[in-house]
PDB file of C-alpha atoms and ligand atoms in Angstrom:
ATOM      1  CA  MET A   8       5.047  13.578  -6.257  1.00 68.00           C
ATOM      2  CA  THR A   9       8.813  13.062  -5.863  1.00 79.00           C
ATOM      3  CA  LYS A  10      10.682   9.942  -6.930  1.00 83.00           C
ATOM      4  CA  PHE A  11      10.777   8.757  -3.308  1.00 86.00           C
ATOM      5  CA  GLN A  12       6.994   8.297  -3.432  1.00 90.00           C
ATOM      6  CA  ASN A  13       6.858   6.871  -6.952  1.00 92.00           C
ATOM      7  CA  ALA A  14       6.149   3.129  -6.756  1.00 94.00           C
ATOM      8  CA  ASP A  15       7.780   2.388 -10.143  1.00 93.00           C
ATOM      9  CA  TYR A  16      10.987   4.186  -9.176  1.00 91.00           C
ATOM     10  CA  LEU A  17      11.035   2.518  -5.750  1.00 94.00           C
ATOM     11  CA  LYS A  18      10.456  -0.977  -7.173  1.00 94.00           C
ATOM     12  CA  SER A  19      12.789  -0.693 -10.166  1.00 92.00           C
ATOM     13  CA  GLN A  20      15.623   1.397  -8.723  1.00 89.00           C
ATOM     14  CA  GLN A  21      15.838   2.444  -5.091  1.00 91.00           C
ATOM     15  CA  TYR A  22      14.504  -0.864  -3.675  1.00 95.00           C
ATOM     16  CA  ALA A  23      14.885  -3.238  -6.646  1.00 93.00           C
ATOM     17  CA  GLY A  24      17.085  -5.186  -4.241  1.00 96.00           C
ATOM     18  CA  ALA A  25      18.611  -4.503  -0.838  1.00 95.00           C
ATOM     19  CA  ASP A  26      21.995  -3.074  -1.953  1.00 95.00           C
ATOM     20  CA  LYS A  27      21.223   0.646  -1.574  1.00 94.00           C
ATOM     21  CA  LEU A  28      19.358   0.153   1.688  1.00 95.00           C
ATOM     22  CA  ALA A  29      22.278  -1.968   2.932  1.00 96.00           C
ATOM     23  CA  ALA A  30      24.751   0.887   2.285  1.00 96.00           C
ATOM     24  CA  ARG A  31      22.653   3.190   4.469  1.00 95.00           C
ATOM     25  CA  ILE A  32      22.184   0.631   7.232  1.00 96.00           C
ATOM     26  CA  ARG A  33      25.970  -0.021   7.236  1.00 97.00           C
ATOM     27  CA  LEU A  34      26.734   3.637   7.968  1.00 97.00           C
ATOM     28  CA  HIS A  35      24.239   3.749  10.846  1.00 96.00           C
ATOM     29  CA  GLU A  36      25.490   0.473  12.312  1.00 96.00           C
ATOM     30  CA  ARG A  37      29.159   1.517  12.211  1.00 97.00           C
ATOM     31  CA  PHE A  38      28.984   5.134  13.360  1.00 98.00           C
ATOM     32  CA  SER A  39      25.924   5.632  15.575  1.00 97.00           C
ATOM     33  CA  THR A  40      26.772   7.081  18.979  1.00 98.00           C
ATOM     34  CA  ASN A  41      24.107   4.997  20.731  1.00 98.00           C
ATOM     35  CA  THR A  42      25.571   1.497  21.057  1.00 95.00           C
ATOM     36  CA  VAL A  43      22.119  -0.083  21.394  1.00 97.00           C
ATOM     37  CA  HIS A  44      20.787  -1.050  17.964  1.00 97.00           C
ATOM     38  CA  VAL A  45      17.624   0.922  17.170  1.00 98.00           C
ATOM     39  CA  HIS A  46      15.778  -2.304  16.313  1.00 98.00           C
ATOM     40  CA  ARG A  47      16.697  -3.838  19.719  1.00 98.00           C
ATOM     41  CA  TRP A  48      15.379  -0.692  21.391  1.00 98.00           C
ATOM     42  CA  GLU A  49      12.171  -0.847  19.359  1.00 98.00           C
ATOM     43  CA  PHE A  50      11.692  -4.572  19.962  1.00 98.00           C
ATOM     44  CA  ASP A  51      11.830  -4.015  23.757  1.00 98.00           C
ATOM     45  CA  ARG A  52       8.696  -1.903  23.317  1.00 98.00           C
ATOM     46  CA  ILE A  53       6.976  -4.314  20.905  1.00 98.00           C
ATOM     47  CA  LEU A  54       7.594  -7.265  23.256  1.00 98.00           C
ATOM     48  CA  ALA A  55       6.220  -5.340  26.220  1.00 98.00           C
ATOM     49  CA  ALA A  56       3.002  -4.452  24.352  1.00 97.00           C
ATOM     50  CA  LEU A  57       2.055  -7.766  22.713  1.00 98.00           C
ATOM     51  CA  PRO A  58       0.728 -11.104  24.003  1.00 96.00           C
ATOM     52  CA  VAL A  59       2.839 -14.248  23.560  1.00 95.00           C
ATOM     53  CA  ASP A  60       0.505 -15.545  20.828  1.00 96.00           C
ATOM     54  CA  ALA A  61       0.223 -12.415  18.659  1.00 98.00           C
ATOM     55  CA  LYS A  62      -0.459 -12.148  14.928  1.00 98.00           C
ATOM     56  CA  VAL A  63       1.941  -9.574  13.472  1.00 98.00           C
ATOM     57  CA  LEU A  64       2.210  -7.944  10.029  1.00 98.00           C
ATOM     58  CA  GLU A  65       5.258  -5.939   8.986  1.00 98.00           C
ATOM     59  CA  VAL A  66       4.758  -3.653   5.974  1.00 98.00           C
ATOM     60  CA  GLY A  67       7.765  -2.339   4.018  1.00 98.00           C
ATOM     61  CA  ALA A  68       9.914  -4.886   5.830  1.00 98.00           C
ATOM     62  CA  GLY A  69      13.015  -4.238   3.691  1.00 98.00           C
ATOM     63  CA  ARG A  70      15.821  -6.704   4.532  1.00 98.00           C
ATOM     64  CA  GLY A  71      14.030  -7.848   7.676  1.00 98.00           C
ATOM     65  CA  ASP A  72      16.617  -6.227   9.946  1.00 98.00           C
ATOM     66  CA  LEU A  73      14.159  -5.936  12.855  1.00 98.00           C
ATOM     67  CA  TRP A  74      13.986  -9.727  13.023  1.00 98.00           C
ATOM     68  CA  VAL A  75      17.679 -10.388  12.385  1.00 98.00           C
ATOM     69  CA  GLU A  76      18.573  -8.070  15.282  1.00 98.00           C
ATOM     70  CA  ASN A  77      16.075  -9.810  17.595  1.00 98.00           C
ATOM     71  CA  LYS A  78      16.237 -13.405  16.405  1.00 98.00           C
ATOM     72  CA  ASP A  79      17.140 -14.606  19.908  1.00 97.00           C
ATOM     73  CA  ARG A  80      13.866 -13.373  21.397  1.00 98.00           C
ATOM     74  CA  ILE A  81      11.009 -13.738  18.918  1.00 98.00           C
ATOM     75  CA  PRO A  82       8.171 -15.387  20.889  1.00 98.00           C
ATOM     76  CA  SER A  83       7.447 -18.866  19.485  1.00 97.00           C
ATOM     77  CA  GLY A  84       3.686 -18.186  19.587  1.00 97.00           C
ATOM     78  CA  TRP A  85       3.828 -15.230  17.191  1.00 98.00           C
ATOM     79  CA  HIS A  86       2.579 -15.646  13.626  1.00 98.00           C
ATOM     80  CA  ILE A  87       4.449 -13.109  11.535  1.00 98.00           C
ATOM     81  CA  ALA A  88       3.868 -11.968   7.953  1.00 98.00           C
ATOM     82  CA  LEU A  89       6.649  -9.934   6.315  1.00 98.00           C
ATOM     83  CA  SER A  90       5.659  -7.813   3.330  1.00 98.00           C
ATOM     84  CA  ASP A  91       7.141  -5.276   0.952  1.00 98.00           C
ATOM     85  CA  LEU A  92       6.192  -3.405  -2.210  1.00 98.00           C
ATOM     86  CA  SER A  93       9.278  -4.754  -3.994  1.00 98.00           C
ATOM     87  CA  ALA A  94       9.567  -8.417  -5.005  1.00 98.00           C
ATOM     88  CA  GLY A  95      13.365  -8.051  -5.297  1.00 98.00           C
ATOM     89  CA  MET A  96      13.587  -6.616  -1.790  1.00 98.00           C
ATOM     90  CA  LEU A  97      11.538  -9.492  -0.400  1.00 98.00           C
ATOM     91  CA  GLU A  98      13.867 -12.015  -2.078  1.00 98.00           C
ATOM     92  CA  ASP A  99      16.887 -10.253  -0.522  1.00 98.00           C
ATOM     93  CA  CYS A 100      15.027 -10.231   2.793  1.00 98.00           C
ATOM     94  CA  LYS A 101      14.793 -14.055   2.713  1.00 98.00           C
ATOM     95  CA  LYS A 102      18.545 -14.248   1.987  1.00 98.00           C
ATOM     96  CA  HIS A 103      19.378 -11.790   4.775  1.00 98.00           C
ATOM     97  CA  LEU A 104      17.271 -13.738   7.277  1.00 98.00           C
ATOM     98  CA  GLY A 105      18.845 -17.052   6.257  1.00 98.00           C
ATOM     99  CA  MET A 106      16.865 -20.244   5.737  1.00 97.00           C
ATOM    100  CA  GLU A 107      16.278 -21.162   9.355  1.00 97.00           C
ATOM    101  CA  LEU A 108      15.031 -17.737  10.485  1.00 98.00           C
ATOM    102  CA  ALA A 109      13.061 -17.196   7.232  1.00 98.00           C
ATOM    103  CA  SER A 110      11.080 -20.371   7.953  1.00 98.00           C
ATOM    104  CA  ARG A 111       9.472 -18.541  10.902  1.00 98.00           C
ATOM    105  CA  PHE A 112       7.670 -16.072   8.593  1.00 98.00           C
ATOM    106  CA  SER A 113       5.217 -15.908   5.739  1.00 98.00           C
ATOM    107  CA  PHE A 114       6.064 -13.478   2.911  1.00 98.00           C
ATOM    108  CA  GLU A 115       3.803 -11.297   0.792  1.00 98.00           C
ATOM    109  CA  ILE A 116       4.418  -8.684  -1.916  1.00 98.00           C
ATOM    110  CA  MET A 117       2.030  -5.846  -1.093  1.00 98.00           C
ATOM    111  CA  ASP A 118       1.429  -2.127  -1.150  1.00 98.00           C
ATOM    112  CA  VAL A 119       0.460  -0.781   2.266  1.00 98.00           C
ATOM    113  CA  GLN A 120      -2.205   1.315   0.535  1.00 98.00           C
ATOM    114  CA  SER A 121      -4.093  -1.892  -0.313  1.00 98.00           C
ATOM    115  CA  ILE A 122      -3.499  -4.652   2.241  1.00 98.00           C
ATOM    116  CA  PRO A 123      -4.828  -8.032   1.057  1.00 98.00           C
ATOM    117  CA  TYR A 124      -6.070  -9.218   4.476  1.00 98.00           C
ATOM    118  CA  SER A 125      -9.526  -9.131   5.980  1.00 97.00           C
ATOM    119  CA  ASP A 126     -10.574  -6.708   8.704  1.00 97.00           C
ATOM    120  CA  ALA A 127      -9.282  -7.247  12.259  1.00 96.00           C
ATOM    121  CA  SER A 128      -6.634  -9.845  11.280  1.00 97.00           C
ATOM    122  CA  PHE A 129      -3.637  -8.650  13.340  1.00 98.00           C
ATOM    123  CA  ASP A 130      -2.659  -7.733  16.897  1.00 97.00           C
ATOM    124  CA  ALA A 131       0.123  -5.531  15.560  1.00 98.00           C
ATOM    125  CA  VAL A 132       1.283  -3.875  12.364  1.00 98.00           C
ATOM    126  CA  ILE A 133       4.904  -2.694  12.114  1.00 98.00           C
ATOM    127  CA  ALA A 134       5.756   0.053   9.598  1.00 98.00           C
ATOM    128  CA  ASN A 135       9.390   1.124  10.041  1.00 98.00           C
ATOM    129  CA  TYR A 136      10.932   3.889   7.936  1.00 97.00           C
ATOM    130  CA  MET A 137       8.437   3.358   5.125  1.00 97.00           C
ATOM    131  CA  LEU A 138       5.367   5.564   5.621  1.00 97.00           C
ATOM    132  CA  TYR A 139       7.325   8.527   4.177  1.00 95.00           C
ATOM    133  CA  HIS A 140       7.350   6.653   0.855  1.00 94.00           C
ATOM    134  CA  VAL A 141       3.571   6.363   0.622  1.00 95.00           C
ATOM    135  CA  PRO A 142       1.818   8.776  -1.778  1.00 94.00           C
ATOM    136  CA  ASP A 143      -1.646   8.363  -0.228  1.00 95.00           C
ATOM    137  CA  LEU A 144      -0.831   8.260   3.472  1.00 96.00           C
ATOM    138  CA  PRO A 145      -4.463   8.573   4.707  1.00 97.00           C
ATOM    139  CA  LYS A 146      -5.302   5.468   2.650  1.00 98.00           C
ATOM    140  CA  ALA A 147      -2.351   3.526   4.082  1.00 98.00           C
ATOM    141  CA  VAL A 148      -3.184   4.520   7.676  1.00 98.00           C
ATOM    142  CA  ALA A 149      -6.842   3.534   7.126  1.00 98.00           C
ATOM    143  CA  GLU A 150      -5.745   0.175   5.701  1.00 98.00           C
ATOM    144  CA  ILE A 151      -3.467  -0.479   8.687  1.00 98.00           C
ATOM    145  CA  ARG A 152      -6.261   0.394  11.068  1.00 98.00           C
ATOM    146  CA  ARG A 153      -8.708  -1.840   9.148  1.00 97.00           C
ATOM    147  CA  VAL A 154      -6.538  -4.960   9.470  1.00 98.00           C
ATOM    148  CA  LEU A 155      -5.821  -4.364  13.172  1.00 97.00           C
ATOM    149  CA  LYS A 156      -7.997  -6.091  15.777  1.00 96.00           C
ATOM    150  CA  PRO A 157      -9.759  -3.892  18.353  1.00 93.00           C
ATOM    151  CA  ASN A 158      -6.977  -2.763  20.725  1.00 91.00           C
ATOM    152  CA  GLY A 159      -4.395  -3.684  18.081  1.00 97.00           C
ATOM    153  CA  VAL A 160      -1.205  -1.622  17.919  1.00 98.00           C
ATOM    154  CA  LEU A 161       0.707   0.103  15.124  1.00 98.00           C
ATOM    155  CA  PHE A 162       4.466   0.525  15.643  1.00 98.00           C
ATOM    156  CA  ALA A 163       5.930   3.001  13.155  1.00 98.00           C
ATOM    157  CA  MET A 164       9.482   4.307  13.226  1.00 98.00           C
ATOM    158  CA  THR A 165      10.316   7.378  11.195  1.00 97.00           C
ATOM    159  CA  ASN A 166      12.793  10.251  10.936  1.00 95.00           C
ATOM    160  CA  GLY A 167      12.397  13.950  11.631  1.00 94.00           C
ATOM    161  CA  ILE A 168      12.988  16.977   9.425  1.00 91.00           C
ATOM    162  CA  ASN A 169      16.403  17.556  11.048  1.00 91.00           C
ATOM    163  CA  HIS A 170      17.629  14.042  10.301  1.00 92.00           C
ATOM    164  CA  ILE A 171      21.119  14.082   8.666  1.00 91.00           C
ATOM    165  CA  ASN A 172      20.827  17.840   8.114  1.00 89.00           C
ATOM    166  CA  GLU A 173      24.585  18.456   8.185  1.00 91.00           C
ATOM    167  CA  LEU A 174      25.025  16.143   5.204  1.00 89.00           C
ATOM    168  CA  ASP A 175      22.701  18.386   3.219  1.00 86.00           C
ATOM    169  CA  THR A 176      24.727  21.444   4.275  1.00 87.00           C
ATOM    170  CA  PHE A 177      28.070  19.899   3.232  1.00 88.00           C
ATOM    171  CA  MET A 178      26.666  18.848  -0.138  1.00 88.00           C
ATOM    172  CA  LYS A 179      25.135  22.248  -0.843  1.00 87.00           C
ATOM    173  CA  ARG A 180      28.331  24.058   0.194  1.00 85.00           C
ATOM    174  CA  VAL A 181      30.304  22.381  -2.600  1.00 87.00           C
ATOM    175  CA  ARG A 182      27.276  22.415  -4.982  1.00 86.00           C
ATOM    176  CA  PHE A 183      27.146  18.616  -5.102  1.00 84.00           C
ATOM    177  CA  ILE A 184      23.381  19.072  -4.815  1.00 81.00           C
ATOM    178  CA  ASP A 185      21.189  22.035  -5.699  1.00 74.00           C
ATOM    179  CA  SER A 186      18.753  23.879  -3.472  1.00 62.00           C
ATOM    180  CA  GLU A 187      16.245  21.005  -3.639  1.00 62.00           C
ATOM    181  CA  GLY A 188      18.280  19.052  -1.153  1.00 61.00           C
ATOM    182  CA  TYR A 189      19.075  15.417  -0.737  1.00 62.00           C
ATOM    183  CA  GLY A 190      17.281  12.445   0.637  1.00 60.00           C
ATOM    184  CA  LEU A 191      13.950  11.320   1.860  1.00 55.00           C
ATOM    185  CA  MET A 192      13.084  14.109   4.224  1.00 53.00           C
ATOM    186  CA  ASN A 193      12.903  16.489   1.299  1.00 60.00           C
ATOM    187  CA  VAL A 194       9.672  14.766   0.281  1.00 61.00           C
ATOM    188  CA  ARG A 195       7.056  17.433   0.869  1.00 64.00           C
ATOM    189  CA  ASP A 196       4.615  16.508   3.622  1.00 77.00           C
ATOM    190  CA  ALA A 197       6.364  13.164   4.224  1.00 90.00           C
ATOM    191  CA  PHE A 198       5.560  11.268   7.427  1.00 95.00           C
ATOM    192  CA  THR A 199       7.978  12.640  10.048  1.00 95.00           C
ATOM    193  CA  THR A 200       8.391  12.636  13.826  1.00 96.00           C
ATOM    194  CA  GLN A 201       7.067  16.219  13.724  1.00 95.00           C
ATOM    195  CA  ASN A 202       3.802  15.619  11.832  1.00 96.00           C
ATOM    196  CA  GLY A 203       3.247  11.868  12.318  1.00 97.00           C
ATOM    197  CA  ALA A 204       1.001  12.095  15.394  1.00 98.00           C
ATOM    198  CA  GLU A 205      -1.422  14.369  13.587  1.00 97.00           C
ATOM    199  CA  LYS A 206      -1.535  12.014  10.590  1.00 97.00           C
ATOM    200  CA  LEU A 207      -2.097   8.924  12.751  1.00 98.00           C
ATOM    201  CA  ARG A 208      -4.777  10.545  14.927  1.00 97.00           C
ATOM    202  CA  THR A 209      -7.132  10.471  11.937  1.00 95.00           C
ATOM    203  CA  GLN A 210      -7.511   6.719  12.623  1.00 96.00           C
ATOM    204  CA  PHE A 211      -6.049   6.081  16.087  1.00 97.00           C
ATOM    205  CA  ASP A 212      -7.209   7.663  19.313  1.00 94.00           C
ATOM    206  CA  ASP A 213      -4.075   6.952  21.352  1.00 97.00           C
ATOM    207  CA  VAL A 214      -0.823   8.001  19.656  1.00 98.00           C
ATOM    208  CA  GLN A 215       2.521   8.192  21.500  1.00 98.00           C
ATOM    209  CA  LEU A 216       5.961   9.173  20.203  1.00 98.00           C
ATOM    210  CA  GLU A 217       9.224   8.159  21.834  1.00 98.00           C
ATOM    211  CA  MET A 218      12.481   9.523  20.404  1.00 98.00           C
ATOM    212  CA  PHE A 219      15.621   7.369  20.151  1.00 98.00           C
ATOM    213  CA  ASP A 220      18.632   9.353  21.316  1.00 98.00           C
ATOM    214  CA  THR A 221      21.515   8.954  18.879  1.00 98.00           C
ATOM    215  CA  ALA A 222      23.706  10.692  16.279  1.00 97.00           C
ATOM    216  CA  LEU A 223      26.384   9.820  13.749  1.00 97.00           C
ATOM    217  CA  ARG A 224      30.084  10.346  14.447  1.00 97.00           C
ATOM    218  CA  VAL A 225      31.713   9.367  11.176  1.00 97.00           C
ATOM    219  CA  THR A 226      35.476   8.824  11.133  1.00 97.00           C
ATOM    220  CA  GLU A 227      35.913   7.155   7.707  1.00 96.00           C
ATOM    221  CA  LEU A 228      34.836   8.548   4.357  1.00 96.00           C
ATOM    222  CA  PRO A 229      34.195   5.518   2.080  1.00 96.00           C
ATOM    223  CA  PRO A 230      31.101   4.295   3.986  1.00 96.00           C
ATOM    224  CA  LEU A 231      29.754   7.870   4.015  1.00 96.00           C
ATOM    225  CA  MET A 232      30.310   8.255   0.260  1.00 95.00           C
ATOM    226  CA  ASP A 233      28.540   4.901  -0.285  1.00 95.00           C
ATOM    227  CA  TYR A 234      25.633   6.229   1.770  1.00 94.00           C
ATOM    228  CA  ILE A 235      25.470   9.384  -0.339  1.00 92.00           C
ATOM    229  CA  ALA A 236      25.666   7.355  -3.587  1.00 91.00           C
ATOM    230  CA  SER A 237      22.782   5.136  -2.452  1.00 91.00           C
ATOM    231  CA  SER A 238      20.161   7.845  -3.039  1.00 85.00           C
ATOM    232  CA  LEU A 239      21.488   9.081  -6.395  1.00 85.00           C
ATOM    233  CA  ASP A 240      19.961   8.132  -9.750  1.00 81.00           C
ATOM    234  CA  ASP A 241      23.269   7.950 -11.623  1.00 84.00           C
ATOM    235  CA  PRO A 242      25.786   7.175  -8.858  1.00 89.00           C
ATOM    236  CA  ASP A 243      28.500   5.950 -11.246  1.00 88.00           C
ATOM    237  CA  ASN A 244      28.710   9.325 -13.014  1.00 88.00           C
ATOM    238  CA  ARG A 245      27.975  11.543 -10.033  1.00 87.00           C
ATOM    239  CA  MET A 246      30.505   9.894  -7.738  1.00 92.00           C
ATOM    240  CA  GLN A 247      33.262  10.271 -10.371  1.00 90.00           C
ATOM    241  CA  SER A 248      32.536  13.961 -11.010  1.00 90.00           C
ATOM    242  CA  PRO A 249      34.716  16.919  -9.889  1.00 90.00           C
ATOM    243  CA  LEU A 250      31.903  17.891  -7.502  1.00 90.00           C
ATOM    244  CA  ALA A 251      32.212  14.531  -5.755  1.00 91.00           C
ATOM    245  CA  LEU A 252      35.938  15.202  -5.335  1.00 93.00           C
ATOM    246  CA  ALA A 253      35.121  18.615  -3.843  1.00 91.00           C
ATOM    247  CA  LEU A 254      32.686  16.920  -1.455  1.00 92.00           C
ATOM    248  CA  TRP A 255      35.304  14.337  -0.457  1.00 94.00           C
ATOM    249  CA  ARG A 256      37.807  17.157   0.303  1.00 93.00           C
ATOM    250  CA  GLU A 257      35.205  19.073   2.325  1.00 91.00           C
ATOM    251  CA  LEU A 258      34.399  15.991   4.400  1.00 94.00           C
ATOM    252  CA  GLU A 259      38.074  15.063   4.746  1.00 95.00           C
ATOM    253  CA  GLN A 260      38.766  18.509   6.152  1.00 94.00           C
ATOM    254  CA  ARG A 261      35.989  18.092   8.733  1.00 93.00           C
ATOM    255  CA  ILE A 262      37.609  14.886   9.967  1.00 95.00           C
ATOM    256  CA  ALA A 263      41.065  16.515  10.026  1.00 95.00           C
ATOM    257  CA  GLU A 264      39.782  19.529  12.013  1.00 95.00           C
ATOM    258  CA  ASP A 265      37.210  17.917  14.319  1.00 95.00           C
ATOM    259  CA  GLY A 266      38.336  14.282  14.480  1.00 96.00           C
ATOM    260  CA  ALA A 267      34.995  13.179  13.019  1.00 97.00           C
ATOM    261  CA  ILE A 268      31.996  14.348  11.020  1.00 96.00           C
ATOM    262  CA  HIS A 269      29.107  14.967  13.398  1.00 96.00           C
ATOM    263  CA  ILE A 270      25.695  14.349  11.880  1.00 95.00           C
ATOM    264  CA  THR A 271      22.366  14.805  13.645  1.00 95.00           C
ATOM    265  CA  LYS A 272      19.978  11.895  13.722  1.00 95.00           C
ATOM    266  CA  GLU A 273      16.345  12.535  14.540  1.00 95.00           C
ATOM    267  CA  THR A 274      14.421   9.294  14.768  1.00 96.00           C
ATOM    268  CA  GLY A 275      11.558   7.964  16.840  1.00 98.00           C
ATOM    269  CA  LEU A 276       8.861   5.356  17.358  1.00 98.00           C
ATOM    270  CA  PHE A 277       5.141   6.029  17.099  1.00 98.00           C
ATOM    271  CA  THR A 278       2.912   3.637  19.002  1.00 98.00           C
ATOM    272  CA  ALA A 279      -0.723   4.014  17.952  1.00 98.00           C
ATOM    273  CA  ARG A 280      -3.771   2.209  19.314  1.00 97.00           C
ATOM    274  CA  CYS A 281      -7.415   2.140  18.380  1.00 85.00           C
ATOM    275  CA  THR A 282      -9.450   1.636  21.538  1.00 80.00           C
ATOM    276  CA  THR A 283     -12.754   2.012  19.673  1.00 71.00           C
ATOM    277  CA  ARG A 284     -13.871   0.331  16.460  1.00 61.00           C
TER     278      ARG A 284
HETATM  279  C1  SAM B  11      13.802   2.588   4.104  1.00 67.22           C
HETATM  280  S1  SAM B  11      13.248   0.973   3.737  1.00 67.22           S
HETATM  281  C2  SAM B  11      12.881   0.379   5.368  1.00 67.22           C
HETATM  282  C3  SAM B  11      13.019  -1.107   5.488  1.00 67.22           C
HETATM  283  C4  SAM B  11      12.772  -1.672   6.895  1.00 67.22           C
HETATM  284  N1  SAM B  11      11.462  -1.384   7.385  1.00 67.22           N
HETATM  285  C5  SAM B  11      13.815  -1.177   7.874  1.00 67.22           C
HETATM  286  O1  SAM B  11      13.459  -0.470   8.832  1.00 67.22           O
HETATM  287  O2  SAM B  11      14.997  -1.509   7.701  1.00 67.22           O
HETATM  288  C6  SAM B  11      11.614   1.219   3.048  1.00 67.22           C
HETATM  289  C7  SAM B  11      10.949  -0.056   2.536  1.00 67.22           C
HETATM  290  O3  SAM B  11       9.564   0.222   2.276  1.00 67.22           O
HETATM  291  C8  SAM B  11       9.176  -0.379   1.059  1.00 67.22           C
HETATM  292  N2  SAM B  11       8.025   0.386   0.529  1.00 67.22           N
HETATM  293  C9  SAM B  11       8.033   1.594  -0.069  1.00 67.22           C
HETATM  294  N3  SAM B  11       6.790   1.976  -0.390  1.00 67.22           N
HETATM  295  C10 SAM B  11       5.959   0.984   0.018  1.00 67.22           C
HETATM  296  C11 SAM B  11       4.545   0.781  -0.042  1.00 67.22           C
HETATM  297  N4  SAM B  11       3.732   1.684  -0.599  1.00 67.22           N
HETATM  298  N5  SAM B  11       4.033  -0.369   0.479  1.00 67.22           N
HETATM  299  C12 SAM B  11       4.859  -1.296   1.020  1.00 67.22           C
HETATM  300  N6  SAM B  11       6.205  -1.163   1.106  1.00 67.22           N
HETATM  301  C13 SAM B  11       6.750  -0.039   0.604  1.00 67.22           C
HETATM  302  C14 SAM B  11      10.423  -0.333   0.202  1.00 67.22           C
HETATM  303  O4  SAM B  11      10.403  -1.269  -0.855  1.00 67.22           O
HETATM  304  C15 SAM B  11      11.523  -0.599   1.227  1.00 67.22           C
HETATM  305  O5  SAM B  11      11.821  -1.952   1.352  1.00 67.22           O
END
């Protein structure tokens, strides 16, 4: 198991609070080529699929960005529970939502591998960019299916194996990272856009994937370096090292030559339904 699927590491370091996640979200929000926010795009699809009086559970909700981005159009009849493995993340989620918006939700610390709700409780479960962290994915998918009502829907966004590939290449070129690679998609057998349908079909008989067309065109280095630092164990040392300087120069040269650093994004939404019980 890698650190990105180790609950202790995730709770105590990577997601102890929202700071590291925020650095990554900032880069995507500033430099994505698609001007529509991915959570607005996703919410169009969630709204179209659900009744006006739905019961909704979000697992691995992070800072609650889905709801912040769509606060103007959350149906008043929805009952929404936001949950996360990390208590610190959930506290930062409440802050990010602000008091008024937070009052619309209930909050629960929980591991998606063991959901503390009875069978058939929800019309929808949302699991965005979190199933790749789960060590026992079959257990998590079975739990999600268990708490969904008949005809309930799972919405799960995830990345593909080519996501931010160029970043890996730049970092390897200057030996900032070794051959193991950087980031979440190096988790072996993680939940990706390539293999997700197969993993969901063990519990859901109707699984669809829709890709979100976007990329990164980065024109400033500090937010990119913050993004890189956000996944490191010892960012203070690593980002002061000569290798970090070599990486900065490499990236600076890309901007000087090409006007921007072009980075592939590969991201999509799975919609999964169980039409039988
Ligand atoms: C990359 S963040 C995504 C946050 C949010 N869904 C979003 O799209 O912005 C992953 C989140 O999943 C949570 N997480 C990781 N493993 C989990 C698990 N086994 N059960 C529940 N949440 C988990 C982390 O604490 C973190 O907040």
